[in-house]
Coordinates of C-alpha atoms in Angstrom, one line a residue:
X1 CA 4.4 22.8 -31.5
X2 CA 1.6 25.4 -31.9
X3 CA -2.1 24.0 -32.6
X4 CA -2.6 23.4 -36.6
X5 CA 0.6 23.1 -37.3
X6 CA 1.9 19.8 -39.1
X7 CA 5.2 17.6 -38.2
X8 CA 6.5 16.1 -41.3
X9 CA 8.3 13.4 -39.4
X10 CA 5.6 12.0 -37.4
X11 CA 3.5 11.8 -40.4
X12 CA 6.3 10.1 -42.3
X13 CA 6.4 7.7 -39.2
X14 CA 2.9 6.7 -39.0
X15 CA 2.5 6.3 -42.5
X16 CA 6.0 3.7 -42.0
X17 CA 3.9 2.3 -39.0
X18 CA 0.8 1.7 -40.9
X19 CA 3.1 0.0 -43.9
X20 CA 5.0 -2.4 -41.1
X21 CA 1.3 -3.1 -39.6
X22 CA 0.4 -4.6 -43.0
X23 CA 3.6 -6.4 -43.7
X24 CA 5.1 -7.5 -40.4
X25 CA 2.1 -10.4 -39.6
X26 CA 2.4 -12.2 -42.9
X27 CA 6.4 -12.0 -42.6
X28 CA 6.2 -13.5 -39.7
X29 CA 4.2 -16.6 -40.5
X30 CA 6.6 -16.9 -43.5
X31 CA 9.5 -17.5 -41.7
X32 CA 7.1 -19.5 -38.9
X33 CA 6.1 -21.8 -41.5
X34 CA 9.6 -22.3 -42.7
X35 CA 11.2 -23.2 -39.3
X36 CA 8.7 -25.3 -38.9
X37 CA 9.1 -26.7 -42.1
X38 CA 12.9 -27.0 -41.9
X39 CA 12.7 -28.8 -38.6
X40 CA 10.4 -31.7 -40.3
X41 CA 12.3 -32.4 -43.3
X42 CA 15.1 -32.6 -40.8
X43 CA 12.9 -35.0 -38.9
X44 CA 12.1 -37.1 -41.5
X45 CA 15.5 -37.0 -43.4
X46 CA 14.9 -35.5 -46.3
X47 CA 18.8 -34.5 -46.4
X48 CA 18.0 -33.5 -50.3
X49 CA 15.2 -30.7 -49.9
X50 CA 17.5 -29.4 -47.0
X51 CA 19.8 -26.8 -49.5
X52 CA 16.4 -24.9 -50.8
X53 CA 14.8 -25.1 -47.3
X54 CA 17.7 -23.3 -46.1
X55 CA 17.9 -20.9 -49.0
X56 CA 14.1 -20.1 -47.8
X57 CA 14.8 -19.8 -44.6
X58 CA 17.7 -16.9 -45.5
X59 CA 15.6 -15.1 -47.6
X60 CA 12.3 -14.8 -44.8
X61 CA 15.0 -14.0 -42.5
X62 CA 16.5 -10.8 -44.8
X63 CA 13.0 -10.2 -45.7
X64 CA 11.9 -9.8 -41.8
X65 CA 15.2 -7.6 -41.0
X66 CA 14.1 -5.9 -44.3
X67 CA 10.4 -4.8 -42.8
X68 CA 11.4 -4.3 -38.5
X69 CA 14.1 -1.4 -40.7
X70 CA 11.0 0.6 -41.7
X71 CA 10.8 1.2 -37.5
X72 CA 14.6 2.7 -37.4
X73 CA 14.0 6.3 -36.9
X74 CA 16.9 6.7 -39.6
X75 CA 14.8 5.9 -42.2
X76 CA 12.1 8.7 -41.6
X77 CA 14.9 11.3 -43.2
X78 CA 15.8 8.7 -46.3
X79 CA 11.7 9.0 -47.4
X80 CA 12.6 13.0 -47.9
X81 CA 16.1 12.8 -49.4
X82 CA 17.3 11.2 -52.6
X83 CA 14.2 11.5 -55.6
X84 CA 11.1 11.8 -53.7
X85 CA 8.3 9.5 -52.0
X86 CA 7.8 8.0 -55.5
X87 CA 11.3 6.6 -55.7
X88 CA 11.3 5.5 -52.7
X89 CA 8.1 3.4 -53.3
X90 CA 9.8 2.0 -56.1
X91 CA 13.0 0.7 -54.2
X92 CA 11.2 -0.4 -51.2
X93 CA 9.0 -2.3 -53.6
X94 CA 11.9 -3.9 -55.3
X95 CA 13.6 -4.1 -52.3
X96 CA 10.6 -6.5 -50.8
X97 CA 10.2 -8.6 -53.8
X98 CA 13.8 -9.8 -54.2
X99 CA 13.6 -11.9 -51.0
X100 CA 9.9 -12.8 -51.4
X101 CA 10.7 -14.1 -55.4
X102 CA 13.5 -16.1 -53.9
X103 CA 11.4 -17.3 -51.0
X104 CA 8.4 -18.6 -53.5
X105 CA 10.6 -19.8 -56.3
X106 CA 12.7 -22.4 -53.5
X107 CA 9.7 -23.2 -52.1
X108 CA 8.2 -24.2 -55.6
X109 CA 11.6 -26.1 -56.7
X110 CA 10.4 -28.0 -53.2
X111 CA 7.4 -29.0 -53.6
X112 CA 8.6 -30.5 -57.4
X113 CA 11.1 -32.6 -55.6
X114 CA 8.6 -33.6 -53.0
X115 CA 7.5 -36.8 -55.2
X116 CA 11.0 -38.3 -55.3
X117 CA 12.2 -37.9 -51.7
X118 CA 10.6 -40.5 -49.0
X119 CA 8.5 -39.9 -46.5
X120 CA 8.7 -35.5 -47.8
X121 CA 4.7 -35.3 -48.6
X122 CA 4.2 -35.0 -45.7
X123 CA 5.3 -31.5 -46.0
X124 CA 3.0 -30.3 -48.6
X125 CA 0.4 -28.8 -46.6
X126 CA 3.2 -26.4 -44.9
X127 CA 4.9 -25.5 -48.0
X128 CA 1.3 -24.9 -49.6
X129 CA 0.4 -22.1 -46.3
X130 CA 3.8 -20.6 -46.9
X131 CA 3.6 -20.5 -50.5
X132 CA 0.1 -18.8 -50.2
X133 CA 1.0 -16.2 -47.6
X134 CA 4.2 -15.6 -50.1
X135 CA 2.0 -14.9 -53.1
X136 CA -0.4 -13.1 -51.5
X137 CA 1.7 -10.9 -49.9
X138 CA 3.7 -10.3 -53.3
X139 CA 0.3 -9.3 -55.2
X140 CA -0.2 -7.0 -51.9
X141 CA 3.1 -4.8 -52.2
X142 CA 1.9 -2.6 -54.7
X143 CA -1.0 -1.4 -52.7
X144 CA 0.7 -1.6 -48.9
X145 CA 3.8 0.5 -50.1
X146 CA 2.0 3.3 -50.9
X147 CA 3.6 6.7 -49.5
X148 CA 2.0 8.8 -52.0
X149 CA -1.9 7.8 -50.3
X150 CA -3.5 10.7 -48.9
X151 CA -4.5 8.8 -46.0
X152 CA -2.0 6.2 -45.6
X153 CA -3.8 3.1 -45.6
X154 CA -3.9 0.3 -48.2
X155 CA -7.1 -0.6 -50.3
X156 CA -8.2 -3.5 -48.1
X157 CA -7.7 -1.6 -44.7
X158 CA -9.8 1.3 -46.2
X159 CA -12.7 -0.9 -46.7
X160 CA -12.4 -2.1 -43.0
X161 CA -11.8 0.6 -40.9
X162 CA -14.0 3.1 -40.3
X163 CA -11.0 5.9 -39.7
X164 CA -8.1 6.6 -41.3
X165 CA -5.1 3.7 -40.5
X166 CA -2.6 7.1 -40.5
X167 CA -4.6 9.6 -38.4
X168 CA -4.8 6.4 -35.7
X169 CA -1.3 5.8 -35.9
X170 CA 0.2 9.1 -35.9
X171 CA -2.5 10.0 -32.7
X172 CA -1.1 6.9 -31.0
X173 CA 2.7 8.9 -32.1
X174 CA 1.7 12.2 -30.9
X175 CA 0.8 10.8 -27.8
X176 CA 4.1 8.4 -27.1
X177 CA 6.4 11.2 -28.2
X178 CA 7.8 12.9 -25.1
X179 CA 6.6 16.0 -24.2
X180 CA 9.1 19.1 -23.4
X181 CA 7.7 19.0 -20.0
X182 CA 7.8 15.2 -19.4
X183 CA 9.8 13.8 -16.6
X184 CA 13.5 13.6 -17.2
X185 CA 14.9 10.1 -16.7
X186 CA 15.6 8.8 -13.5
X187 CA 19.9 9.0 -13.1
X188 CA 21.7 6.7 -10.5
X189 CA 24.5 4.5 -9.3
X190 CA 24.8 1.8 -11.4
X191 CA 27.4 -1.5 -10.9
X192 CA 28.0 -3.4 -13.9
X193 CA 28.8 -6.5 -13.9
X194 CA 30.0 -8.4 -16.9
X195 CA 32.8 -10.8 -17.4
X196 CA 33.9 -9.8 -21.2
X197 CA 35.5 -6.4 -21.2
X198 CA 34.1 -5.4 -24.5
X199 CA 30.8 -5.7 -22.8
X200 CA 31.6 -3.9 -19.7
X201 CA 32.9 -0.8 -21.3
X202 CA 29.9 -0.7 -24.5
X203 CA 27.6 -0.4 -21.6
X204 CA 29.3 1.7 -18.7
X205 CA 29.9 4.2 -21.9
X206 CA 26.1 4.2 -23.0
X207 CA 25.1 4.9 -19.2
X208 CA 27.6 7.6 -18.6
X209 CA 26.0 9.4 -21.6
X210 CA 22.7 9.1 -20.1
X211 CA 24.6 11.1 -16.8
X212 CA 24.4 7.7 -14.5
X213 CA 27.8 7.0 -12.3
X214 CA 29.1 3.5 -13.0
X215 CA 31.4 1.0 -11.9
X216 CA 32.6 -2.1 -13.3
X217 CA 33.3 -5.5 -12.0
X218 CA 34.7 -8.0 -13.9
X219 CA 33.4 -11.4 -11.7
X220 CA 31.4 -12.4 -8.6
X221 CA 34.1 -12.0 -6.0
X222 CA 34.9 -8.4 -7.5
X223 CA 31.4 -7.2 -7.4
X224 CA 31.3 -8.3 -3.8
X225 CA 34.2 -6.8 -3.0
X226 CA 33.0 -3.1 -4.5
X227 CA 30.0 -3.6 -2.9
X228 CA 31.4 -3.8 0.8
X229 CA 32.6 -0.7 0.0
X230 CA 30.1 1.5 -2.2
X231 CA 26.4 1.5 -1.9
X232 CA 24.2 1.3 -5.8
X233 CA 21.1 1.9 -7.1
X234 CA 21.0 -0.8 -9.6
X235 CA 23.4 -3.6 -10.5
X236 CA 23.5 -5.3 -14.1
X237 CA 24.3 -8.8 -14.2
X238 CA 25.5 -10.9 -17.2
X239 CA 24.1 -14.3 -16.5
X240 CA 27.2 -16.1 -18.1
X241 CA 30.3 -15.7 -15.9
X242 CA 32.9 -18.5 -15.1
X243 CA 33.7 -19.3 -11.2
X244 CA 30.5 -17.4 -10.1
X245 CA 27.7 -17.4 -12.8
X246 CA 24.6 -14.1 -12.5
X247 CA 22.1 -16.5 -11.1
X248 CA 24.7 -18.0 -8.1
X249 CA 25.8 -13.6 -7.5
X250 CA 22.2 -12.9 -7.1
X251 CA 20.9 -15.4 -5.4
X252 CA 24.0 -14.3 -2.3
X253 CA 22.7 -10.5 -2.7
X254 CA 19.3 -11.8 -2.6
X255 CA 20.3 -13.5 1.0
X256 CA 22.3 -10.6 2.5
X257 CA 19.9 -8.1 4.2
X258 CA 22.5 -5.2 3.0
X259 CA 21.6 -5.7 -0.4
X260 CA 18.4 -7.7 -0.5
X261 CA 16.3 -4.4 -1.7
X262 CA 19.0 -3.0 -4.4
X263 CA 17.1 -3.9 -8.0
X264 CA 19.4 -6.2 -10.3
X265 CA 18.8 -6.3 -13.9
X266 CA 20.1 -9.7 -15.1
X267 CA 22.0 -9.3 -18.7
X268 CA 22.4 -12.8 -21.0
X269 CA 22.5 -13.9 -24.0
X270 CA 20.0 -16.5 -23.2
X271 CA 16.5 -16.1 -24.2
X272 CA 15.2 -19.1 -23.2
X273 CA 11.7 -18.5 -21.0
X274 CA 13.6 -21.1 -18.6
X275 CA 17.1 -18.5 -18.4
X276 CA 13.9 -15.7 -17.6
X277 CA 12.0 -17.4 -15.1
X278 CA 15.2 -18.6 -13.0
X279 CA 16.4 -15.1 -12.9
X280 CA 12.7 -13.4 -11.6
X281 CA 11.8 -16.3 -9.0
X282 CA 15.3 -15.7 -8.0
X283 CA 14.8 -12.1 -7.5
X284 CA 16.1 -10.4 -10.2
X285 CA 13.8 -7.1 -11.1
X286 CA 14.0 -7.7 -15.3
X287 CA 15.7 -9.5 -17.7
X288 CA 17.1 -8.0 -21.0
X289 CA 18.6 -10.4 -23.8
X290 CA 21.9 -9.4 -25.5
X291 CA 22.8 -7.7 -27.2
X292 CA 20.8 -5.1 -25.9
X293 CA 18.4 -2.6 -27.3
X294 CA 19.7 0.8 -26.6
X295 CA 15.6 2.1 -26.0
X296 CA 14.4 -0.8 -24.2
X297 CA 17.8 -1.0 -21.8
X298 CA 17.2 2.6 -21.1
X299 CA 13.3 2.0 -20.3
X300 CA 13.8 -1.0 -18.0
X301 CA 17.0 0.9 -16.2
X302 CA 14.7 4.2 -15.7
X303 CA 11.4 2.0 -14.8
X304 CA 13.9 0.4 -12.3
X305 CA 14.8 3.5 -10.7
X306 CA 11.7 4.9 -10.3
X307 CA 10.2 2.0 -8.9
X308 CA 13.2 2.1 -6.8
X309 CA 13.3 5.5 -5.7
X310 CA 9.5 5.7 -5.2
X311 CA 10.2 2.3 -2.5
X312 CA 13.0 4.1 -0.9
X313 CA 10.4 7.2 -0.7
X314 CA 7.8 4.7 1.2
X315 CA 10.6 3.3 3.6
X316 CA 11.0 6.9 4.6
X317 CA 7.4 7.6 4.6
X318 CA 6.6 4.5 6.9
X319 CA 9.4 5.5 8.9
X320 CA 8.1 9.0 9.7
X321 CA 4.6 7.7 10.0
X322 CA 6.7 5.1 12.6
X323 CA 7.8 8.4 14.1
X324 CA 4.4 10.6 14.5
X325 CA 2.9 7.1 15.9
X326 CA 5.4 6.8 18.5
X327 CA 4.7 10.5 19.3
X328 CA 1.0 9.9 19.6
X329 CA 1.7 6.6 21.5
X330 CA 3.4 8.8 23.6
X331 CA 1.1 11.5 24.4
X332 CA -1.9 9.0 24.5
X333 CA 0.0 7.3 27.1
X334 CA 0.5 10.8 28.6
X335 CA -3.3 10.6 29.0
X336 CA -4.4 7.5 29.5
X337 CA -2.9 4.4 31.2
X338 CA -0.6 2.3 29.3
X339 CA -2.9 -0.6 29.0
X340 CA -5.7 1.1 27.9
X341 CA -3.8 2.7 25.2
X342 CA -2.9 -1.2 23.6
X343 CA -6.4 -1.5 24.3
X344 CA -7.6 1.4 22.3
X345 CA -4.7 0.5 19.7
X346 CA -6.2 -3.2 19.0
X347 CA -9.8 -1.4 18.3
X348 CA -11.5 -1.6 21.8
X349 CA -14.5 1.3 21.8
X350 CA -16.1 0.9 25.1
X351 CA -13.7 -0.1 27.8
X352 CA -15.1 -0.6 31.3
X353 CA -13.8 -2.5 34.0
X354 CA -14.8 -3.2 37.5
X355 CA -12.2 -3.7 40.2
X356 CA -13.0 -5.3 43.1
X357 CA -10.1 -4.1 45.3
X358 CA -8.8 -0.3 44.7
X359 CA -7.3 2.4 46.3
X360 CA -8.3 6.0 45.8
X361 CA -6.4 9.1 47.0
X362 CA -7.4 12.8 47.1
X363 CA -4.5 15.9 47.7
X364 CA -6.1 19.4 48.1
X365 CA -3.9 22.3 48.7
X366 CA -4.7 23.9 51.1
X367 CA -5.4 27.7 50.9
X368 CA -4.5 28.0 47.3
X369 CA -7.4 29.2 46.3
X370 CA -7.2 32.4 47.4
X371 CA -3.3 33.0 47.0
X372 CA -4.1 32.3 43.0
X373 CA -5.8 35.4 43.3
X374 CA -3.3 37.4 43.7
X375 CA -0.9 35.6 40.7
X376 CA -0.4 36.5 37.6
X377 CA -1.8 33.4 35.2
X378 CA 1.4 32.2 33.8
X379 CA 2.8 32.1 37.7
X380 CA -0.1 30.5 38.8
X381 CA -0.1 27.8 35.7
X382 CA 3.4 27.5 36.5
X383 CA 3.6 26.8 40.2
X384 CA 0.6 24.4 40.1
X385 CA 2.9 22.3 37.2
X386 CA 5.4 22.4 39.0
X387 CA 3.9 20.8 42.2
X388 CA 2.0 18.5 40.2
X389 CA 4.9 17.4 38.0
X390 CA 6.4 16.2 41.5
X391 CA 3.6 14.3 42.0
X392 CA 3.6 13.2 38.8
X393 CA 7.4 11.9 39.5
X394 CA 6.5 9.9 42.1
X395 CA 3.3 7.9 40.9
X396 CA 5.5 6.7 38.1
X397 CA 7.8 5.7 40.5
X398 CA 5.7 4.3 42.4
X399 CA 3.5 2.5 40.0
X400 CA 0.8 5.0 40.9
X401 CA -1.7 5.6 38.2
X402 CA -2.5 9.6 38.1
X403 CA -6.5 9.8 37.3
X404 CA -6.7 13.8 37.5
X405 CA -6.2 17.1 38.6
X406 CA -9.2 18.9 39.6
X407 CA -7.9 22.4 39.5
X408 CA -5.8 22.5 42.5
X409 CA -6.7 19.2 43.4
X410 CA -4.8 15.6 42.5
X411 CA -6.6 12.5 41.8
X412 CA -5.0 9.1 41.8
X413 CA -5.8 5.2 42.1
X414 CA -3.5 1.7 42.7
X415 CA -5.1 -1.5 41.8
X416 CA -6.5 -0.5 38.4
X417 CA -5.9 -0.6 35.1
X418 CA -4.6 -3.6 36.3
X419 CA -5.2 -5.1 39.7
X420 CA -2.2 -5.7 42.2
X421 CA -2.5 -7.2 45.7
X422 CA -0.3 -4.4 47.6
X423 CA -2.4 -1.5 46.4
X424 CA -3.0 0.0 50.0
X425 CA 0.4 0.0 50.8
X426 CA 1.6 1.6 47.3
X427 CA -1.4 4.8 47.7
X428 CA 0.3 5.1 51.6
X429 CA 3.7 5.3 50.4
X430 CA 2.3 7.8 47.3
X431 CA 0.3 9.7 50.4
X432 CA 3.2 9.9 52.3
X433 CA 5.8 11.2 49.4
X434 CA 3.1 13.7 48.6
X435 CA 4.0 15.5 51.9
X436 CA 7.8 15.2 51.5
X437 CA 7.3 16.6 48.1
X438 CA 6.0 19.6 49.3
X439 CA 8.1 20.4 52.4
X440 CA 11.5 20.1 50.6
X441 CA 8.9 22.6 48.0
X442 CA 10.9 25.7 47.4
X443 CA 8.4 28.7 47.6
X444 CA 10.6 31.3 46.7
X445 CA 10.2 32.9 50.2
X446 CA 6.1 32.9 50.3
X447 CA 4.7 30.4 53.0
X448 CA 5.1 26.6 52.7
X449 CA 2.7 24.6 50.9
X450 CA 0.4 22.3 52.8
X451 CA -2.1 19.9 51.7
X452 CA -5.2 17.7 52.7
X453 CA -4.9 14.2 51.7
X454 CA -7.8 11.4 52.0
X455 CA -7.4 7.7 51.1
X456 CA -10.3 5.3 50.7
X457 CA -10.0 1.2 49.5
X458 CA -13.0 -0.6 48.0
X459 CA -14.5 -1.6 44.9
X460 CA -14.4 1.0 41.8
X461 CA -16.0 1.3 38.0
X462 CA -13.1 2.7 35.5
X463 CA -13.2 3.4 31.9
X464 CA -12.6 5.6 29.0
X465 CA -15.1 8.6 28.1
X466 CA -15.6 10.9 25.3
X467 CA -14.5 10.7 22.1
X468 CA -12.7 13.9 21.2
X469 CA -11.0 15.1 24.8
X470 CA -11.2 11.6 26.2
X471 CA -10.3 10.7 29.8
X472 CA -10.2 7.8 31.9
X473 CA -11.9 7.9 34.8
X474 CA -12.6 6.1 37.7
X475 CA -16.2 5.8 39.4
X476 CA -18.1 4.5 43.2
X477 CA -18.8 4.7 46.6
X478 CA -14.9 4.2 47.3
X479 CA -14.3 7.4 44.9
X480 CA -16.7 9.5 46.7
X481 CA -15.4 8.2 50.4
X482 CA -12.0 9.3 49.5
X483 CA -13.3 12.6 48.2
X484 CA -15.2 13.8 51.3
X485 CA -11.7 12.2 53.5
X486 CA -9.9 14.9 51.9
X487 CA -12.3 17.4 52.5
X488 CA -13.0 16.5 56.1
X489 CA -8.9 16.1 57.1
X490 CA -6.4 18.3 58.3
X491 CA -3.5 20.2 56.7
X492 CA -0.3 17.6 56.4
X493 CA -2.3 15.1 57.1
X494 CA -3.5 11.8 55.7
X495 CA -6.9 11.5 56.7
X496 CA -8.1 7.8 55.8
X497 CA -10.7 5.6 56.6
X498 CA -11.2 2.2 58.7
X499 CA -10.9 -0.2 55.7
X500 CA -7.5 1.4 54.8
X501 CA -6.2 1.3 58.8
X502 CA -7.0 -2.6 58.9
X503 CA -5.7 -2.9 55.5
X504 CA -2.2 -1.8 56.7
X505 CA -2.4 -2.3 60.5
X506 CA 1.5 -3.7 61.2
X507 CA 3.1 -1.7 59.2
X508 CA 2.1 2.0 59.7
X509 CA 1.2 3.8 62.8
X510 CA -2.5 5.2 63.0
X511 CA -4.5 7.7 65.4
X512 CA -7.7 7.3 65.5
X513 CA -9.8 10.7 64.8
X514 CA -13.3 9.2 66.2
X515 CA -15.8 9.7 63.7
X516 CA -16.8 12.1 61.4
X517 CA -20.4 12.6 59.7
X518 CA -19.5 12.4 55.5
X519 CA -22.4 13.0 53.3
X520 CA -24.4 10.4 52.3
X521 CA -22.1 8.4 54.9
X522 CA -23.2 9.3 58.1
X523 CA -21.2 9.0 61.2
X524 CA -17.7 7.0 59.8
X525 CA -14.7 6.3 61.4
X526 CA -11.5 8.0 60.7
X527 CA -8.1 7.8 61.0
X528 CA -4.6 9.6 60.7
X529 CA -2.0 7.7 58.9
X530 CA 1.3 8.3 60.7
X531 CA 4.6 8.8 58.8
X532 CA 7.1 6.5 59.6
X533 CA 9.5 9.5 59.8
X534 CA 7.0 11.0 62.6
X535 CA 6.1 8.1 64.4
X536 CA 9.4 7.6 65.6
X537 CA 10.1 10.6 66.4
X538 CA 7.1 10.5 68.7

């Protein structure tokens, strides 16, 4: 609708809105006071005031239906038709009277009779409230049921509110009336589930028109049955069934893990807050009293949906976050050792151990260095992965923990992240793969690969550092021993010191290399570690 322009219908509709506003509340205590007032003279016998109070009660009824009618869209195009606005006052002023003159002159006959049935006075103060909300509402018609007002409201609301009743009401219109753009209503797979047939097909006919896919079951053990074999996006459930009542069917789909998330919308022609609050501690998602309201059944089955649809959307969001974390467990634990990464997950910052007993190893190619020169990057990059995935290979194996590559040079450590008692004898074995590793290496006809290797045991300092590119690392005199081993040994050799040789004295062959000055060392003694494979064939 273009700006300025005026919609006959929603002004017709909030000028019916502000009419209802001003009738609907005293309507309502009428026929409050007269259940009330029916259920004492029942109480206290009155068996002869009981015809009028029921003639009463049938006319507050008719004249409640008469008013919640003025909310019917179908009567916004019966205010234009027929002889204008001002007939229309006129029979929806007559139309009101009739049940409120019947409801005041009952009420009257009443209270006359009040004096000659026992124990009735004490009705009087009731039947006076009624009988005032009655009168006053009947000097009120003339001035509420006023189409014909410029600005829709009655005398006594003018006085009060500072705006116009209409321009309120048919702003609060303009903004509930969908938009062209608004979201279309959510469509699904819906199982109804209603012993009476008349009921089963009323509403699968209503859903099909607004495009959902339906099927029927006609009991418990039917809708159990379908549901073995088709999957829903909302079941309906009439509360009243023979065999297996609504409450016992959802309470079972409420226990089965299959079906404990699919929404049920329980359907019953009890309105008791009891019925309701069984149904919703049970599980049920809503609750809608028959027979049903077309709007409000089509609300509650699209707010159903959508809450539906936007939890199925978060299972498969948590799911793909599940996903991207187990990636990034993955490579973190590509990085760091697998206990540090638990570590780091259960919000450690600073993690630092000491470790009284470890093992460190060195491996230095040797002479690659100057052969890279001559590669191209990628070959280089790829020949150094493919020697260090090996190595890689084996650690795991192992139980080796990789610290680092130094450019052509491999780092690792036993003993830490988490101590073990054989960690001499796991770095040997790791030593000694290294060196079958490389000469089974295929070289692609170029000179085989050798390498220095240098062991060292002792107490170490390892943690995590950084924060963006982190690493863990490992730190001491026993780091910086195995370091200078390496660089002090002998192609295909592992060159380690005396602490290791004593460590492992039994089991491997050693040959003692004397002494050798490391910096910061001094004179040290130094030993080859002898391959099983070589000592015997020496």
């Amino acid at each position: 609708m273009a700006a300025g322009e005026t919609d006959p219908d929603l002004e017709r509709r909030a000028q019916l809105a502000v009419i209802w506003e001003d009738l609907i509340n005293p309507v309502r205590s009428i026929v409050g006071y007269q259940e009330i007032i029916l259920d004492e003279a029942r109480r206290l016998g009155a068996d002869d005031l009981l015809p009028y109070l029921d003639k009463v009660l049938v006319a507050a009824v008719a004249l409640n239906d008469l008013v919640n009618g003025l909310r019917d869209p179908a009567f916004v195009p019966a205010m234009d038709a027929g002889g204008g606005l001002v007939d229309l006052e006129g029979r929806l002023r007559h139309d009101l009277r009739t049940p409120l003159n019947a409801i005041i002159g009952y009420s009257e006959m009443v209270v006359e009779d009040l004096e000659t049935a026992p124990g009735a006075e004490a009705l009087r103060p009731d039947l006076d409230r009624l009988l005032d909300e009655a009168r006053r509402l009947l000097g009120d018609i003339e001035a509420i049921v006023d189409l014909t007002r410029a600005d829709g409201t009655s005398p006594d609301r003018a006085a009060t509110d500072p705006g116009s009743a209409l321009e309120v009401a048919a702003s609060l219109l303009r903004t509930l009336r969908p938009s062209e753009d608004a979201r279309p209503r959510e469509v699904g797979r819906i199982l109804v589930v209603d012993d009476n047939e008349s009921n089963r097909n009323l509403l699968a006919r209503r859903l099909h028109l607004d495009g959902h896919a339906v099927v029927s079951a006609e009991s418990g053990a039917e809708t159990f049955a379908i549901l073995e074999e088709q999957r829903f996006d909302l079941v309906l459930l009439d509360l009243l069934m023979p065999v297996m009542n609504g409450l016992e069917v959802l309470a079972r789909l409420k226990a089965e893990e299959r079906w404990r998330d699919m929404p049920v919308i329980m359907v019953s022609g009890l309105q008791e807050n009891d019925a309701v609050l069984k149904c919703i501690e049970a599980g049920a998602e809503d609750y809608l009293p028959k027979p049903c309201n077309v709007v409000l059944l089509r609300a509650r089955i699209n707010a159903c949906l959508e809450r539906a649809r936007w939890r199925e959307r978060e299972r498969v969001y948590l799911a793909q976050l599940e996903v991207e974390k187990a990636k990034s467990d993955r490579l973190l634990r590509n990085i760091l050792p697998h206990p540090v990464v638990l570590r780091l997950n259960e919000g450690e910052t600073a993690i630092a151990d000491g470790f009284g007993a470890a093992s460190i190893l060195f491996a230095d190619i040797v002479g690659f260095t100057p052969a890279a020169a001559s590669m191209t990057p990628s070959r280089l990059v790829g020949k150094l992965d493919r020697i260090f995935s090996a190595f890689d290979a084996l650690a795991l194996d192992l139980g080796v923990e990789k610290i680092k590559t130094i450019g052509d040079a491999y780092m690792a450590a036993t003993g830490l992240p988490e101590p073990r008692h054989d960690h001499v004898e796991a770095i040997a074995d790791f030593a000694i793969g290294i060196l079958d590793a490389l000469r089974s290496f295929d070289n692609d006809g170029e000179p085989p690969l050798r390498v220095r290797i240098g062991v060292h045991t002792g107490p170490v300092v390892a943690g995590v550092i950084g924060r963006h590119k982190f690493i863990y690392d490992v730190w001491g005199d026993t780091v910086n021993v195995a370091s200078r081993l390496e660089s002090h040994g002998l192609p295909d050799h592992i060159h380690v010191s005396a602490e290791v040789r004593d460590a492992l004295v039994g089991r491997f062959a050693f040959e003692s290399r004397g002494s050798v000055m490391l910096k910061g060392k001094g004179e040290t003694p130094a030993f080859f570690l002898i391959p099983p494979k070589m000592s015997a064939a020496g």
